[in-house]
Every structure is written in structure tokens, then in C-alpha cells.
């Protein structure tokens, strides 16, 4: 499912990237072990779902996708100020606490979309689509 919301609302979606429902997923995944926040990060979710804050303070997150291993990739519009452009960021929780303790940022052009397909990450930039092998 794909959601299009105002940029201020997408900060909340980044915060809830590990929202999950019961499903058959390997227990070895750090995202599968992430603890839920008692208040679900301040949002109301359907029964059977819960949320935790994975990352915050990202400059204008636009779109996100979660890889099968639990890594979260977020496209960034950026702020337009020097040194805080767009690009995208990869988030990884290596210790299972539900927070992204590894954040790897790539590029600086405003990015509007990220997608996963056939072991590649696709990132939409203003005049091109970039492809990265996972």
C-alpha cells in the first residue's frame, strides 16, 4: 500500500516504520523483535498492530520502504539549506531495540520516491532514477 500525505505527516510515518501486524516472519529479524511503544508513538492503529519510533529528525522525509530484513529506506526532500539537501537514508537496527542505530545517508539531490524490486533499491531524483544493489 502506498500513502501520499503532506510532508509534516510523513515524519510520523517514518517514526512508525516498524509498525507491524502478526505475520509469519523469521524471528531473527531485528525489526520483528522491536518493542512496541505503550502509546504507539501517539497514533491510533488497528487491533493487532503496534508501533515504535525507529528514527526522528530526518530532514523532510517523503517516502519510505521497508526491506525484508527490516532495513528502512527513506527518501528525503531536504530543507534547501546548504548541507541539508535531499537524498535518501538507510536505517538499520542492529541490536533489536527498535531504534535505528545505523543511519547511512546517500546523495544530496531532493528525492521523492524509494522502491525495492528484485534486490535493488530505486531512488527517484528530479531528473533521473538511481538504482543501488542491495
PDB file of C-alpha atoms in Angstrom:
ATOM      1  CA  UNK A   1       0.000   0.000   0.000  1.00  0.00           C
ATOM      2  CA  UNK A   2       1.256   3.481  -0.828  1.00  0.00           C
ATOM      3  CA  UNK A   3       0.318   6.630   1.074  1.00  0.00           C
ATOM      4  CA  UNK A   4       0.659  10.209  -0.066  1.00  0.00           C
ATOM      5  CA  UNK A   5       0.455  12.710   2.763  1.00  0.00           C
ATOM      6  CA  UNK A   6       1.775  16.213   3.463  1.00  0.00           C
ATOM      7  CA  UNK A   7       5.469  16.330   4.418  1.00  0.00           C
ATOM      8  CA  UNK A   8       4.673  17.125   8.069  1.00  0.00           C
ATOM      9  CA  UNK A   9       2.624  13.922   8.313  1.00  0.00           C
ATOM     10  CA  UNK A  10       5.404  11.808   6.815  1.00  0.00           C
ATOM     11  CA  UNK A  11       7.640  12.474   9.788  1.00  0.00           C
ATOM     12  CA  UNK A  12       5.150  10.438  11.774  1.00  0.00           C
ATOM     13  CA  UNK A  13       5.207   7.661   9.175  1.00  0.00           C
ATOM     14  CA  UNK A  14       8.985   7.463   9.460  1.00  0.00           C
ATOM     15  CA  UNK A  15       8.553   7.206  13.193  1.00  0.00           C
ATOM     16  CA  UNK A  16       6.208   4.273  12.678  1.00  0.00           C
ATOM     17  CA  UNK A  17       8.158   2.380  10.052  1.00  0.00           C
ATOM     18  CA  UNK A  18       8.269  -0.706  12.249  1.00  0.00           C
ATOM     19  CA  UNK A  19       4.528  -0.785  12.728  1.00  0.00           C
ATOM     20  CA  UNK A  20       3.687  -4.423  12.280  1.00  0.00           C
ATOM     21  CA  UNK A  21       0.898  -6.912  12.365  1.00  0.00           C
ATOM     22  CA  UNK A  22       1.231 -10.556  13.376  1.00  0.00           C
ATOM     23  CA  UNK A  23       2.745 -12.414  10.437  1.00  0.00           C
ATOM     24  CA  UNK A  24       4.983 -15.298   9.602  1.00  0.00           C
ATOM     25  CA  UNK A  25       8.413 -13.673   9.597  1.00  0.00           C
ATOM     26  CA  UNK A  26      11.736 -15.042  10.767  1.00  0.00           C
ATOM     27  CA  UNK A  27      12.284 -14.235  14.439  1.00  0.00           C
ATOM     28  CA  UNK A  28      15.926 -13.467  13.611  1.00  0.00           C
ATOM     29  CA  UNK A  29      14.925 -10.128  12.088  1.00  0.00           C
ATOM     30  CA  UNK A  30      15.736  -7.221  14.421  1.00  0.00           C
ATOM     31  CA  UNK A  31      12.553  -5.468  13.285  1.00  0.00           C
ATOM     32  CA  UNK A  32      10.492  -8.483  14.337  1.00  0.00           C
ATOM     33  CA  UNK A  33      11.895  -8.139  17.892  1.00  0.00           C
ATOM     34  CA  UNK A  34      11.449  -4.384  18.175  1.00  0.00           C
ATOM     35  CA  UNK A  35       9.472  -3.450  21.285  1.00  0.00           C
ATOM     36  CA  UNK A  36       6.224  -1.547  20.832  1.00  0.00           C
ATOM     37  CA  UNK A  37       5.706   1.816  22.488  1.00  0.00           C
ATOM     38  CA  UNK A  38       2.875   1.756  25.040  1.00  0.00           C
ATOM     39  CA  UNK A  39       1.145   4.660  23.236  1.00  0.00           C
ATOM     40  CA  UNK A  40       2.198   3.545  19.705  1.00  0.00           C
ATOM     41  CA  UNK A  41       4.110   6.799  19.232  1.00  0.00           C
ATOM     42  CA  UNK A  42       0.938   8.804  19.733  1.00  0.00           C
ATOM     43  CA  UNK A  43      -1.023   7.331  16.834  1.00  0.00           C
ATOM     44  CA  UNK A  44      -4.073   5.076  16.720  1.00  0.00           C
ATOM     45  CA  UNK A  45      -3.560   1.769  14.937  1.00  0.00           C
ATOM     46  CA  UNK A  46      -5.880  -1.124  14.080  1.00  0.00           C
ATOM     47  CA  UNK A  47      -6.079  -4.021  16.514  1.00  0.00           C
ATOM     48  CA  UNK A  48      -3.088  -6.358  16.154  1.00  0.00           C
ATOM     49  CA  UNK A  49      -0.695  -3.595  15.053  1.00  0.00           C
ATOM     50  CA  UNK A  50       1.844  -1.719  17.141  1.00  0.00           C
ATOM     51  CA  UNK A  51       4.493   0.936  16.525  1.00  0.00           C
ATOM     52  CA  UNK A  52       7.855   2.127  17.724  1.00  0.00           C
ATOM     53  CA  UNK A  53       9.963   5.158  16.795  1.00  0.00           C
ATOM     54  CA  UNK A  54      12.778   3.998  14.538  1.00  0.00           C
ATOM     55  CA  UNK A  55      14.279   7.417  13.737  1.00  0.00           C
ATOM     56  CA  UNK A  56      13.367  11.058  14.092  1.00  0.00           C
ATOM     57  CA  UNK A  57      14.759  14.418  12.988  1.00  0.00           C
ATOM     58  CA  UNK A  58      15.190  13.403   9.345  1.00  0.00           C
ATOM     59  CA  UNK A  59      15.099  16.449   7.011  1.00  0.00           C
ATOM     60  CA  UNK A  60      11.711  16.355   5.248  1.00  0.00           C
ATOM     61  CA  UNK A  61      11.138  12.618   4.750  1.00  0.00           C
ATOM     62  CA  UNK A  62       8.987  11.967   1.687  1.00  0.00           C
ATOM     63  CA  UNK A  63       8.563   8.240   1.136  1.00  0.00           C
ATOM     64  CA  UNK A  64       9.780   5.058   2.775  1.00  0.00           C
ATOM     65  CA  UNK A  65      10.086   1.375   2.078  1.00  0.00           C
ATOM     66  CA  UNK A  66      10.964  -1.500   4.419  1.00  0.00           C
ATOM     67  CA  UNK A  67      13.218  -4.300   3.143  1.00  0.00           C
ATOM     68  CA  UNK A  68      12.511  -7.936   4.043  1.00  0.00           C
ATOM     69  CA  UNK A  69      15.387  -7.861   6.570  1.00  0.00           C
ATOM     70  CA  UNK A  70      13.852  -4.871   8.405  1.00  0.00           C
ATOM     71  CA  UNK A  71      16.101  -2.141   6.951  1.00  0.00           C
ATOM     72  CA  UNK A  72      14.172   1.065   6.261  1.00  0.00           C
ATOM     73  CA  UNK A  73      14.998   3.309   3.301  1.00  0.00           C
ATOM     74  CA  UNK A  74      13.650   6.874   3.350  1.00  0.00           C
ATOM     75  CA  UNK A  75      13.699   9.441   0.549  1.00  0.00           C
ATOM     76  CA  UNK A  76      14.414  12.999   1.702  1.00  0.00           C
ATOM     77  CA  UNK A  77      13.250  16.247   0.173  1.00  0.00           C
ATOM     78  CA  UNK A  78      15.744  18.114   2.344  1.00  0.00           C
ATOM     79  CA  UNK A  79      15.397  21.654   3.644  1.00  0.00           C
ATOM     80  CA  UNK A  80      17.009  23.557   0.814  1.00  0.00           C
ATOM     81  CA  UNK A  81      19.682  24.898   3.168  1.00  0.00           C
ATOM     82  CA  UNK A  82      23.355  24.254   2.442  1.00  0.00           C
ATOM     83  CA  UNK A  83      24.422  20.828   3.660  1.00  0.00           C
ATOM     84  CA  UNK A  84      20.877  19.646   4.333  1.00  0.00           C
ATOM     85  CA  UNK A  85      19.728  18.658   0.863  1.00  0.00           C
ATOM     86  CA  UNK A  86      17.701  15.635  -0.051  1.00  0.00           C
ATOM     87  CA  UNK A  87      18.999  12.220  -0.988  1.00  0.00           C
ATOM     88  CA  UNK A  88      17.954   9.186   0.961  1.00  0.00           C
ATOM     89  CA  UNK A  89      18.908   7.426   4.144  1.00  0.00           C
ATOM     90  CA  UNK A  90      19.162   3.762   5.052  1.00  0.00           C
ATOM     91  CA  UNK A  91      18.211   2.869   8.630  1.00  0.00           C
ATOM     92  CA  UNK A  92      19.200  -0.334  10.429  1.00  0.00           C
ATOM     93  CA  UNK A  93      18.525  -1.587  13.950  1.00  0.00           C
ATOM     94  CA  UNK A  94      21.457  -3.873  14.802  1.00  0.00           C
ATOM     95  CA  UNK A  95      20.674  -4.539  18.459  1.00  0.00           C
ATOM     96  CA  UNK A  96      16.914  -5.181  18.362  1.00  0.00           C
ATOM     97  CA  UNK A  97      15.847  -2.207  20.495  1.00  0.00           C
ATOM     98  CA  UNK A  98      13.631  -0.798  17.744  1.00  0.00           C
ATOM     99  CA  UNK A  99      15.776   2.310  17.111  1.00  0.00           C
ATOM    100  CA  UNK A 100      17.940   2.735  14.024  1.00  0.00           C
ATOM    101  CA  UNK A 101      21.455   2.729  15.468  1.00  0.00           C
ATOM    102  CA  UNK A 102      22.951   2.767  11.960  1.00  0.00           C
ATOM    103  CA  UNK A 103      21.980   5.622   9.634  1.00  0.00           C
ATOM    104  CA  UNK A 104      23.683   5.808   6.246  1.00  0.00           C
ATOM    105  CA  UNK A 105      22.887   8.815   4.065  1.00  0.00           C
ATOM    106  CA  UNK A 106      23.438   8.850   0.279  1.00  0.00           C
ATOM    107  CA  UNK A 107      23.322  11.686  -2.221  1.00  0.00           C
ATOM    108  CA  UNK A 108      22.067  15.208  -1.742  1.00  0.00           C
ATOM    109  CA  UNK A 109      19.564  15.779  -4.554  1.00  0.00           C
ATOM    110  CA  UNK A 110      15.921  16.030  -3.485  1.00  0.00           C
ATOM    111  CA  UNK A 111      14.395  12.570  -3.647  1.00  0.00           C
ATOM    112  CA  UNK A 112      10.694  11.846  -3.883  1.00  0.00           C
ATOM    113  CA  UNK A 113      10.383   8.070  -4.057  1.00  0.00           C
ATOM    114  CA  UNK A 114      12.125   4.900  -2.983  1.00  0.00           C
ATOM    115  CA  UNK A 115      11.178   1.391  -4.076  1.00  0.00           C
ATOM    116  CA  UNK A 116      12.543  -2.131  -3.784  1.00  0.00           C
ATOM    117  CA  UNK A 117      12.456  -4.570  -6.665  1.00  0.00           C
ATOM    118  CA  UNK A 118      14.500  -7.680  -7.453  1.00  0.00           C
ATOM    119  CA  UNK A 119      17.259  -6.971  -4.880  1.00  0.00           C
ATOM    120  CA  UNK A 120      17.675  -3.355  -5.983  1.00  0.00           C
ATOM    121  CA  UNK A 121      16.761  -0.072  -4.332  1.00  0.00           C
ATOM    122  CA  UNK A 122      15.383   2.517  -6.763  1.00  0.00           C
ATOM    123  CA  UNK A 123      15.501   6.200  -5.812  1.00  0.00           C
ATOM    124  CA  UNK A 124      13.638   8.906  -7.715  1.00  0.00           C
ATOM    125  CA  UNK A 125      15.658  12.109  -8.175  1.00  0.00           C
ATOM    126  CA  UNK A 126      14.453  15.251 -10.025  1.00  0.00           C
ATOM    127  CA  UNK A 127      15.845  14.215 -13.428  1.00  0.00           C
ATOM    128  CA  UNK A 128      16.752  10.556 -13.010  1.00  0.00           C
ATOM    129  CA  UNK A 129      16.098   7.270 -11.286  1.00  0.00           C
ATOM    130  CA  UNK A 130      19.045   5.806  -9.402  1.00  0.00           C
ATOM    131  CA  UNK A 131      19.489   2.084  -8.784  1.00  0.00           C
ATOM    132  CA  UNK A 132      21.520   0.531  -5.961  1.00  0.00           C
ATOM    133  CA  UNK A 133      22.176  -3.177  -5.454  1.00  0.00           C
ATOM    134  CA  UNK A 134      21.148  -4.373  -2.013  1.00  0.00           C
TER     135      UNK A 134
END
